[in-house]
């Protein structure tokens, strides 16, 4: 019972803290006159990935590789197959602001991540540094294109009338809450896994992954409800890239992360599947309808059921 209490408390803290961090950081960016697309793809993406960063680093330091890797992979899958469909069931955007180079970076990042898991056996300082450099090269490209006026995206839904001082306060509260919430959630996940005989990896792939994906879910659904969801694909792309490259990179530089016998093949297959689905959705927006989006959402629940059934 105590495990469920920690899980609920941790997810609640992450929910509110992630919301505060996104509100504060995006408002700060507006005060600083940062390009809108940069807000969606960097600050919003980083803000919504902050829970994953805190949890993965904390778990890696404690030696919980299952939660570290399961959280990252599970969050990426949840972002595409859960958060995105929920937003698109409210409203499907008519245009996409992503380019082929964005798809390329997502594909190469996913390929490198899977290659290390399957053939290297661990994330270490070298692989972590290379992943961070790959992310920095992408961010540099986005900043360059934004400076040239080549990137435009509507972020009215996340631009709130918040003063500069309040923006700073919200950002600080969000960061503190995320750090505390991450520790509480990991503790609850480990207690729950032990009491029910559930592996750490499965807890990381489902409960923790869903809990840390709440900021993406909330941001996407609020944006869709307001009819301003042009930035959603960019924000989720940025979040997934941060998960794969920044979170894994930072965590593996701090401490090596063993990947042997941590994830199952179905987790790898679904990571590949979700990446392909994301690219297809962004390329074929005009052909999408709510029935197809609902099928994507159902595929996520099939995945959750499947990974729990494999325990039996």
mmCIF file of C-alpha atoms in Angstrom:
data_model
loop_
_atom_site.group_PDB
_atom_site.id
_atom_site.type_symbol
_atom_site.label_atom_id
_atom_site.label_comp_id
_atom_site.label_asym_id
_atom_site.label_seq_id
_atom_site.Cartn_x
_atom_site.Cartn_y
_atom_site.Cartn_z
ATOM 1 C CA UNK A 1 0.000 0.000 0.000
ATOM 2 C CA UNK A 2 2.839 2.386 0.827
ATOM 3 C CA UNK A 3 4.245 1.794 -2.655
ATOM 4 C CA UNK A 4 1.027 3.006 -4.300
ATOM 5 C CA UNK A 5 1.032 6.064 -2.041
ATOM 6 C CA UNK A 6 4.546 7.000 -3.184
ATOM 7 C CA UNK A 7 3.617 6.375 -6.813
ATOM 8 C CA UNK A 8 0.523 8.592 -6.573
ATOM 9 C CA UNK A 9 2.403 11.324 -4.717
ATOM 10 C CA UNK A 10 5.326 11.221 -7.144
ATOM 11 C CA UNK A 11 3.108 11.358 -10.237
ATOM 12 C CA UNK A 12 1.113 14.242 -8.710
ATOM 13 C CA UNK A 13 4.279 16.213 -7.982
ATOM 14 C CA UNK A 14 5.565 15.586 -11.511
ATOM 15 C CA UNK A 15 2.217 16.591 -13.007
ATOM 16 C CA UNK A 16 2.061 20.002 -11.330
ATOM 17 C CA UNK A 17 5.814 20.637 -11.409
ATOM 18 C CA UNK A 18 6.078 19.806 -15.092
ATOM 19 C CA UNK A 19 3.197 22.165 -15.816
ATOM 20 C CA UNK A 20 4.826 24.965 -13.818
ATOM 21 C CA UNK A 21 8.166 24.411 -15.533
ATOM 22 C CA UNK A 22 6.628 24.534 -19.001
ATOM 23 C CA UNK A 23 4.585 27.645 -18.181
ATOM 24 C CA UNK A 24 7.545 29.396 -16.598
ATOM 25 C CA UNK A 25 10.111 28.506 -19.245
ATOM 26 C CA UNK A 26 7.902 29.345 -22.225
ATOM 27 C CA UNK A 27 6.867 32.644 -20.651
ATOM 28 C CA UNK A 28 10.507 33.480 -20.015
ATOM 29 C CA UNK A 29 11.266 32.710 -23.641
ATOM 30 C CA UNK A 30 8.485 35.053 -24.753
ATOM 31 C CA UNK A 31 9.838 37.844 -22.553
ATOM 32 C CA UNK A 32 13.273 37.235 -24.086
ATOM 33 C CA UNK A 33 11.757 37.294 -27.595
ATOM 34 C CA UNK A 34 12.872 33.770 -28.499
ATOM 35 C CA UNK A 35 11.588 32.372 -31.800
ATOM 36 C CA UNK A 36 8.300 30.412 -31.320
ATOM 37 C CA UNK A 37 9.535 27.202 -33.006
ATOM 38 C CA UNK A 38 12.597 27.206 -30.769
ATOM 39 C CA UNK A 39 10.270 27.398 -27.756
ATOM 40 C CA UNK A 40 8.301 24.343 -28.839
ATOM 41 C CA UNK A 41 11.242 22.204 -29.872
ATOM 42 C CA UNK A 42 13.660 23.143 -27.101
ATOM 43 C CA UNK A 43 12.229 24.724 -23.946
ATOM 44 C CA UNK A 44 8.863 22.951 -24.068
ATOM 45 C CA UNK A 45 10.527 19.684 -25.057
ATOM 46 C CA UNK A 46 13.136 20.008 -22.311
ATOM 47 C CA UNK A 47 10.508 21.030 -19.765
ATOM 48 C CA UNK A 48 8.302 18.024 -20.505
ATOM 49 C CA UNK A 49 11.349 15.717 -20.532
ATOM 50 C CA UNK A 50 12.685 17.023 -17.219
ATOM 51 C CA UNK A 51 10.812 14.340 -15.207
ATOM 52 C CA UNK A 52 12.416 11.607 -17.333
ATOM 53 C CA UNK A 53 15.830 13.226 -16.835
ATOM 54 C CA UNK A 54 15.489 13.424 -13.056
ATOM 55 C CA UNK A 55 14.158 9.876 -12.729
ATOM 56 C CA UNK A 56 16.630 8.276 -15.151
ATOM 57 C CA UNK A 57 19.697 9.908 -13.596
ATOM 58 C CA UNK A 58 18.499 9.105 -10.083
ATOM 59 C CA UNK A 59 17.717 5.490 -11.056
ATOM 60 C CA UNK A 60 21.052 5.054 -12.840
ATOM 61 C CA UNK A 61 22.953 6.246 -9.769
ATOM 62 C CA UNK A 62 21.004 3.750 -7.651
ATOM 63 C CA UNK A 63 21.765 0.931 -10.109
ATOM 64 C CA UNK A 64 18.165 0.500 -11.311
ATOM 65 C CA UNK A 65 18.948 0.015 -15.024
ATOM 66 C CA UNK A 66 15.475 -1.384 -15.630
ATOM 67 C CA UNK A 67 13.778 1.830 -14.540
ATOM 68 C CA UNK A 68 16.353 4.014 -16.318
ATOM 69 C CA UNK A 69 16.033 2.353 -19.730
ATOM 70 C CA UNK A 70 12.402 1.369 -19.304
ATOM 71 C CA UNK A 71 11.468 4.937 -18.442
ATOM 72 C CA UNK A 72 13.197 6.387 -21.518
ATOM 73 C CA UNK A 73 11.904 3.795 -23.988
ATOM 74 C CA UNK A 74 8.458 3.694 -22.385
ATOM 75 C CA UNK A 75 8.164 7.492 -22.376
ATOM 76 C CA UNK A 76 9.045 7.750 -26.076
ATOM 77 C CA UNK A 77 6.485 5.086 -26.911
ATOM 78 C CA UNK A 78 3.857 6.778 -24.715
ATOM 79 C CA UNK A 79 4.529 10.195 -26.253
ATOM 80 C CA UNK A 80 3.785 8.940 -29.771
ATOM 81 C CA UNK A 81 1.177 6.244 -29.173
ATOM 82 C CA UNK A 82 -0.632 7.838 -26.195
ATOM 83 C CA UNK A 83 -0.090 11.609 -25.863
ATOM 84 C CA UNK A 84 -0.189 12.370 -29.595
ATOM 85 C CA UNK A 85 -3.379 10.372 -30.365
ATOM 86 C CA UNK A 86 -5.201 11.943 -27.383
ATOM 87 C CA UNK A 87 -4.439 15.400 -28.790
ATOM 88 C CA UNK A 88 -5.316 14.436 -32.369
ATOM 89 C CA UNK A 89 -8.610 12.848 -31.304
ATOM 90 C CA UNK A 90 -9.592 16.368 -30.226
ATOM 91 C CA UNK A 91 -8.337 17.977 -33.424
ATOM 92 C CA UNK A 92 -6.029 16.920 -36.246
ATOM 93 C CA UNK A 93 -3.796 19.747 -37.503
ATOM 94 C CA UNK A 94 -3.917 20.674 -41.177
ATOM 95 C CA UNK A 95 -0.189 21.237 -41.599
ATOM 96 C CA UNK A 96 3.128 20.028 -40.201
ATOM 97 C CA UNK A 97 6.106 22.240 -39.404
ATOM 98 C CA UNK A 98 8.630 19.409 -39.362
ATOM 99 C CA UNK A 99 11.156 18.879 -42.133
ATOM 100 C CA UNK A 100 12.990 15.863 -43.509
ATOM 101 C CA UNK A 101 16.071 16.765 -41.473
ATOM 102 C CA UNK A 102 13.961 16.479 -38.295
ATOM 103 C CA UNK A 103 12.863 12.985 -39.313
ATOM 104 C CA UNK A 104 16.468 12.073 -40.091
ATOM 105 C CA UNK A 105 17.690 13.091 -36.639
ATOM 106 C CA UNK A 106 14.925 11.086 -34.971
ATOM 107 C CA UNK A 107 15.728 8.017 -37.078
ATOM 108 C CA UNK A 108 19.488 8.172 -36.533
ATOM 109 C CA UNK A 109 19.048 8.789 -32.792
ATOM 110 C CA UNK A 110 16.722 5.791 -32.471
ATOM 111 C CA UNK A 111 19.099 3.625 -34.532
ATOM 112 C CA UNK A 112 22.102 4.547 -32.378
ATOM 113 C CA UNK A 113 20.139 3.934 -29.175
ATOM 114 C CA UNK A 114 18.974 0.487 -30.305
ATOM 115 C CA UNK A 115 22.405 -0.428 -31.688
ATOM 116 C CA UNK A 116 24.067 0.265 -28.336
ATOM 117 C CA UNK A 117 21.424 -1.739 -26.459
ATOM 118 C CA UNK A 118 21.665 -4.769 -28.764
ATOM 119 C CA UNK A 119 25.340 -4.872 -29.718
ATOM 120 C CA UNK A 120 27.387 -2.810 -27.241
ATOM 121 C CA UNK A 121 25.831 -3.879 -23.960
ATOM 122 C CA UNK A 122 26.148 -0.615 -22.042
ATOM 123 C CA UNK A 123 25.987 3.158 -22.291
ATOM 124 C CA UNK A 124 29.292 4.656 -21.144
ATOM 125 C CA UNK A 125 31.010 8.039 -21.093
ATOM 126 C CA UNK A 126 32.038 7.832 -24.753
ATOM 127 C CA UNK A 127 28.598 6.894 -26.065
ATOM 128 C CA UNK A 128 27.020 9.454 -23.727
ATOM 129 C CA UNK A 129 29.257 12.232 -25.042
ATOM 130 C CA UNK A 130 28.556 11.285 -28.661
ATOM 131 C CA UNK A 131 24.811 11.352 -28.008
ATOM 132 C CA UNK A 132 25.015 14.791 -26.418
ATOM 133 C CA UNK A 133 27.069 16.074 -29.362
ATOM 134 C CA UNK A 134 24.451 14.723 -31.779
ATOM 135 C CA UNK A 135 21.726 16.572 -29.899
ATOM 136 C CA UNK A 136 23.752 19.777 -29.775
ATOM 137 C CA UNK A 137 24.324 19.598 -33.549
ATOM 138 C CA UNK A 138 20.568 19.364 -34.059
ATOM 139 C CA UNK A 139 19.845 22.255 -31.715
ATOM 140 C CA UNK A 140 22.494 24.343 -33.480
ATOM 141 C CA UNK A 141 20.775 23.616 -36.798
ATOM 142 C CA UNK A 142 17.369 24.619 -35.393
ATOM 143 C CA UNK A 143 18.757 27.844 -33.929
ATOM 144 C CA UNK A 144 20.428 28.688 -37.238
ATOM 145 C CA UNK A 145 17.265 28.066 -39.242
ATOM 146 C CA UNK A 146 15.200 30.008 -36.704
ATOM 147 C CA UNK A 147 17.575 32.968 -36.955
ATOM 148 C CA UNK A 148 17.059 32.937 -40.717
ATOM 149 C CA UNK A 149 13.289 32.907 -40.333
ATOM 150 C CA UNK A 150 12.995 29.412 -41.807
ATOM 151 C CA UNK A 151 11.106 27.988 -38.834
ATOM 152 C CA UNK A 152 7.686 29.195 -37.798
ATOM 153 C CA UNK A 153 5.166 27.518 -35.528
ATOM 154 C CA UNK A 154 2.117 28.699 -33.617
ATOM 155 C CA UNK A 155 2.536 28.591 -29.841
ATOM 156 C CA UNK A 156 -0.272 30.868 -28.700
ATOM 157 C CA UNK A 157 -1.600 28.113 -26.493
ATOM 158 C CA UNK A 158 1.569 28.014 -24.405
ATOM 159 C CA UNK A 159 2.252 31.741 -24.377
ATOM 160 C CA UNK A 160 0.558 32.957 -21.219
ATOM 161 C CA UNK A 161 0.303 36.451 -19.780
ATOM 162 C CA UNK A 162 2.783 35.852 -16.964
ATOM 163 C CA UNK A 163 5.142 38.492 -15.596
ATOM 164 C CA UNK A 164 8.903 38.059 -15.829
ATOM 165 C CA UNK A 165 9.301 37.578 -12.061
ATOM 166 C CA UNK A 166 6.459 35.048 -11.910
ATOM 167 C CA UNK A 167 7.984 33.194 -14.858
ATOM 168 C CA UNK A 168 11.238 32.790 -12.927
ATOM 169 C CA UNK A 169 9.341 31.639 -9.819
ATOM 170 C CA UNK A 170 7.332 29.062 -11.781
ATOM 171 C CA UNK A 171 10.511 27.721 -13.395
ATOM 172 C CA UNK A 172 12.278 27.330 -10.035
ATOM 173 C CA UNK A 173 9.252 25.691 -8.383
ATOM 174 C CA UNK A 174 8.897 23.372 -11.349
ATOM 175 C CA UNK A 175 12.525 22.251 -11.223
ATOM 176 C CA UNK A 176 12.465 21.657 -7.457
ATOM 177 C CA UNK A 177 9.170 19.785 -7.687
ATOM 178 C CA UNK A 178 10.449 17.580 -10.505
ATOM 179 C CA UNK A 179 13.564 16.583 -8.551
ATOM 180 C CA UNK A 180 11.540 15.721 -5.439
ATOM 181 C CA UNK A 181 8.805 14.029 -7.444
ATOM 182 C CA UNK A 182 11.355 11.904 -9.300
ATOM 183 C CA UNK A 183 12.829 10.566 -6.060
ATOM 184 C CA UNK A 184 9.382 9.799 -4.637
ATOM 185 C CA UNK A 185 8.236 8.080 -7.830
ATOM 186 C CA UNK A 186 11.345 5.887 -8.113
ATOM 187 C CA UNK A 187 10.966 4.842 -4.484
ATOM 188 C CA UNK A 188 7.323 3.950 -5.048
ATOM 189 C CA UNK A 189 8.147 2.049 -8.242
ATOM 190 C CA UNK A 190 10.812 -0.053 -6.538
ATOM 191 C CA UNK A 191 8.587 -0.818 -3.529
ATOM 192 C CA UNK A 192 5.696 -1.776 -5.807
ATOM 193 C CA UNK A 193 7.915 -3.934 -8.018
ATOM 194 C CA UNK A 194 9.257 -5.815 -5.004
ATOM 195 C CA UNK A 195 5.894 -6.373 -3.304
ATOM 196 C CA UNK A 196 4.161 -7.697 -6.431
ATOM 197 C CA UNK A 197 7.101 -9.528 -7.950
ATOM 198 C CA UNK A 198 7.068 -7.215 -10.966
ATOM 199 C CA UNK A 199 10.418 -6.494 -12.605
ATOM 200 C CA UNK A 200 11.855 -2.981 -12.453
ATOM 201 C CA UNK A 201 11.888 -2.827 -16.256
ATOM 202 C CA UNK A 202 8.142 -3.393 -16.546
ATOM 203 C CA UNK A 203 7.399 -0.769 -13.877
ATOM 204 C CA UNK A 204 9.670 1.655 -15.721
ATOM 205 C CA UNK A 205 8.049 0.912 -19.077
ATOM 206 C CA UNK A 206 4.505 1.482 -17.832
ATOM 207 C CA UNK A 207 3.771 3.246 -14.528
ATOM 208 C CA UNK A 208 6.881 5.448 -14.449
ATOM 209 C CA UNK A 209 6.813 6.082 -18.204
ATOM 210 C CA UNK A 210 3.170 7.129 -18.141
ATOM 211 C CA UNK A 211 3.708 9.248 -15.036
ATOM 212 C CA UNK A 212 6.596 11.158 -16.583
ATOM 213 C CA UNK A 213 4.711 11.530 -19.885
ATOM 214 C CA UNK A 214 1.918 13.444 -18.176
ATOM 215 C CA UNK A 215 3.426 16.870 -19.104
ATOM 216 C CA UNK A 216 3.405 15.858 -22.800
ATOM 217 C CA UNK A 217 -0.143 14.540 -22.495
ATOM 218 C CA UNK A 218 -1.432 17.646 -20.711
ATOM 219 C CA UNK A 219 0.386 20.108 -22.996
ATOM 220 C CA UNK A 220 -0.827 18.324 -26.138
ATOM 221 C CA UNK A 221 -4.455 18.023 -25.015
ATOM 222 C CA UNK A 222 -4.698 21.624 -23.778
ATOM 223 C CA UNK A 223 -3.241 22.836 -27.067
ATOM 224 C CA UNK A 224 -5.696 20.711 -29.055
ATOM 225 C CA UNK A 225 -8.639 21.917 -26.964
ATOM 226 C CA UNK A 226 -7.696 25.527 -27.717
ATOM 227 C CA UNK A 227 -7.332 24.763 -31.405
ATOM 228 C CA UNK A 228 -3.639 25.720 -31.402
ATOM 229 C CA UNK A 229 -1.818 22.425 -31.932
ATOM 230 C CA UNK A 230 0.604 23.274 -34.690
ATOM 231 C CA UNK A 231 3.466 23.002 -32.195
ATOM 232 C CA UNK A 232 2.505 19.559 -30.810
ATOM 233 C CA UNK A 233 4.536 17.473 -33.274
ATOM 234 C CA UNK A 234 7.581 19.659 -32.709
ATOM 235 C CA UNK A 235 7.268 19.464 -28.940
ATOM 236 C CA UNK A 236 6.932 15.661 -28.942
ATOM 237 C CA UNK A 237 9.794 15.282 -31.421
ATOM 238 C CA UNK A 238 11.970 17.439 -29.184
ATOM 239 C CA UNK A 239 10.920 15.502 -26.089
ATOM 240 C CA UNK A 240 11.764 12.142 -27.694
ATOM 241 C CA UNK A 241 15.137 13.414 -28.892
ATOM 242 C CA UNK A 242 15.911 14.756 -25.417
ATOM 243 C CA UNK A 243 14.925 11.388 -23.934
ATOM 244 C CA UNK A 244 17.157 9.381 -26.264
ATOM 245 C CA UNK A 245 20.142 11.707 -26.446
ATOM 246 C CA UNK A 246 20.239 14.124 -23.509
ATOM 247 C CA UNK A 247 18.870 11.909 -20.756
ATOM 248 C CA UNK A 248 20.794 8.799 -21.747
ATOM 249 C CA UNK A 249 23.859 10.889 -22.522
ATOM 250 C CA UNK A 250 23.897 12.717 -19.193
ATOM 251 C CA UNK A 251 23.077 9.596 -17.164
ATOM 252 C CA UNK A 252 25.749 7.467 -18.871
ATOM 253 C CA UNK A 253 28.416 10.147 -18.419
ATOM 254 C CA UNK A 254 27.667 10.159 -14.688
ATOM 255 C CA UNK A 255 27.619 6.351 -14.432
ATOM 256 C CA UNK A 256 27.726 3.455 -16.897
ATOM 257 C CA UNK A 257 24.319 1.921 -17.690
ATOM 258 C CA UNK A 258 24.206 -1.807 -18.367
ATOM 259 C CA UNK A 259 21.768 -2.776 -21.166
ATOM 260 C CA UNK A 260 22.184 -6.569 -21.210
ATOM 261 C CA UNK A 261 18.951 -8.464 -20.541
ATOM 262 C CA UNK A 262 17.165 -5.299 -19.396
ATOM 263 C CA UNK A 263 14.679 -4.675 -22.218
ATOM 264 C CA UNK A 264 12.673 -7.310 -24.073
ATOM 265 C CA UNK A 265 12.513 -7.533 -27.873
ATOM 266 C CA UNK A 266 8.914 -6.279 -27.833
ATOM 267 C CA UNK A 267 10.125 -3.023 -26.230
ATOM 268 C CA UNK A 268 12.663 -2.522 -29.022
ATOM 269 C CA UNK A 269 10.075 -3.368 -31.681
ATOM 270 C CA UNK A 270 7.609 -0.874 -30.233
ATOM 271 C CA UNK A 271 10.258 1.841 -30.027
ATOM 272 C CA UNK A 272 10.939 1.322 -33.737
ATOM 273 C CA UNK A 273 7.204 1.124 -34.461
ATOM 274 C CA UNK A 274 6.445 4.359 -32.585
ATOM 275 C CA UNK A 275 9.266 6.174 -34.400
ATOM 276 C CA UNK A 276 7.927 5.076 -37.792
ATOM 277 C CA UNK A 277 4.357 5.984 -36.793
ATOM 278 C CA UNK A 278 5.472 9.473 -35.720
ATOM 279 C CA UNK A 279 7.185 10.092 -39.056
ATOM 280 C CA UNK A 280 4.213 8.740 -41.044
ATOM 281 C CA UNK A 281 1.781 10.907 -39.073
ATOM 282 C CA UNK A 282 3.826 14.049 -39.691
ATOM 283 C CA UNK A 283 4.170 13.251 -43.413
ATOM 284 C CA UNK A 284 0.575 12.162 -44.033
ATOM 285 C CA UNK A 285 -1.449 14.612 -41.938
ATOM 286 C CA UNK A 286 -3.928 15.358 -44.712
ATOM 287 C CA UNK A 287 -4.821 11.673 -44.980
ATOM 288 C CA UNK A 288 -5.414 11.166 -41.261
ATOM 289 C CA UNK A 289 -8.798 10.716 -39.632
ATOM 290 C CA UNK A 290 -9.902 9.971 -36.084
ATOM 291 C CA UNK A 291 -10.421 6.281 -36.834
ATOM 292 C CA UNK A 292 -6.766 5.867 -37.785
ATOM 293 C CA UNK A 293 -5.683 7.886 -34.755
ATOM 294 C CA UNK A 294 -7.828 5.667 -32.522
ATOM 295 C CA UNK A 295 -6.076 2.589 -33.936
ATOM 296 C CA UNK A 296 -2.735 4.135 -32.967
ATOM 297 C CA UNK A 297 -4.029 4.714 -29.433
ATOM 298 C CA UNK A 298 -5.284 1.129 -29.191
ATOM 299 C CA UNK A 299 -1.832 -0.116 -30.222
ATOM 300 C CA UNK A 300 -0.417 1.474 -27.069
ATOM 301 C CA UNK A 301 -2.868 -0.311 -24.796
ATOM 302 C CA UNK A 302 -2.061 -3.587 -26.581
ATOM 303 C CA UNK A 303 1.593 -2.947 -25.764
ATOM 304 C CA UNK A 304 0.858 -2.296 -22.078
ATOM 305 C CA UNK A 305 -1.247 -5.467 -21.825
ATOM 306 C CA UNK A 306 1.403 -7.502 -23.608
ATOM 307 C CA UNK A 307 4.311 -6.498 -21.369
ATOM 308 C CA UNK A 308 2.296 -7.348 -18.273
ATOM 309 C CA UNK A 309 1.203 -10.692 -19.710
ATOM 310 C CA UNK A 310 4.811 -11.682 -20.310
ATOM 311 C CA UNK A 311 5.251 -11.846 -16.534
ATOM 312 C CA UNK A 312 2.832 -14.765 -16.321
#
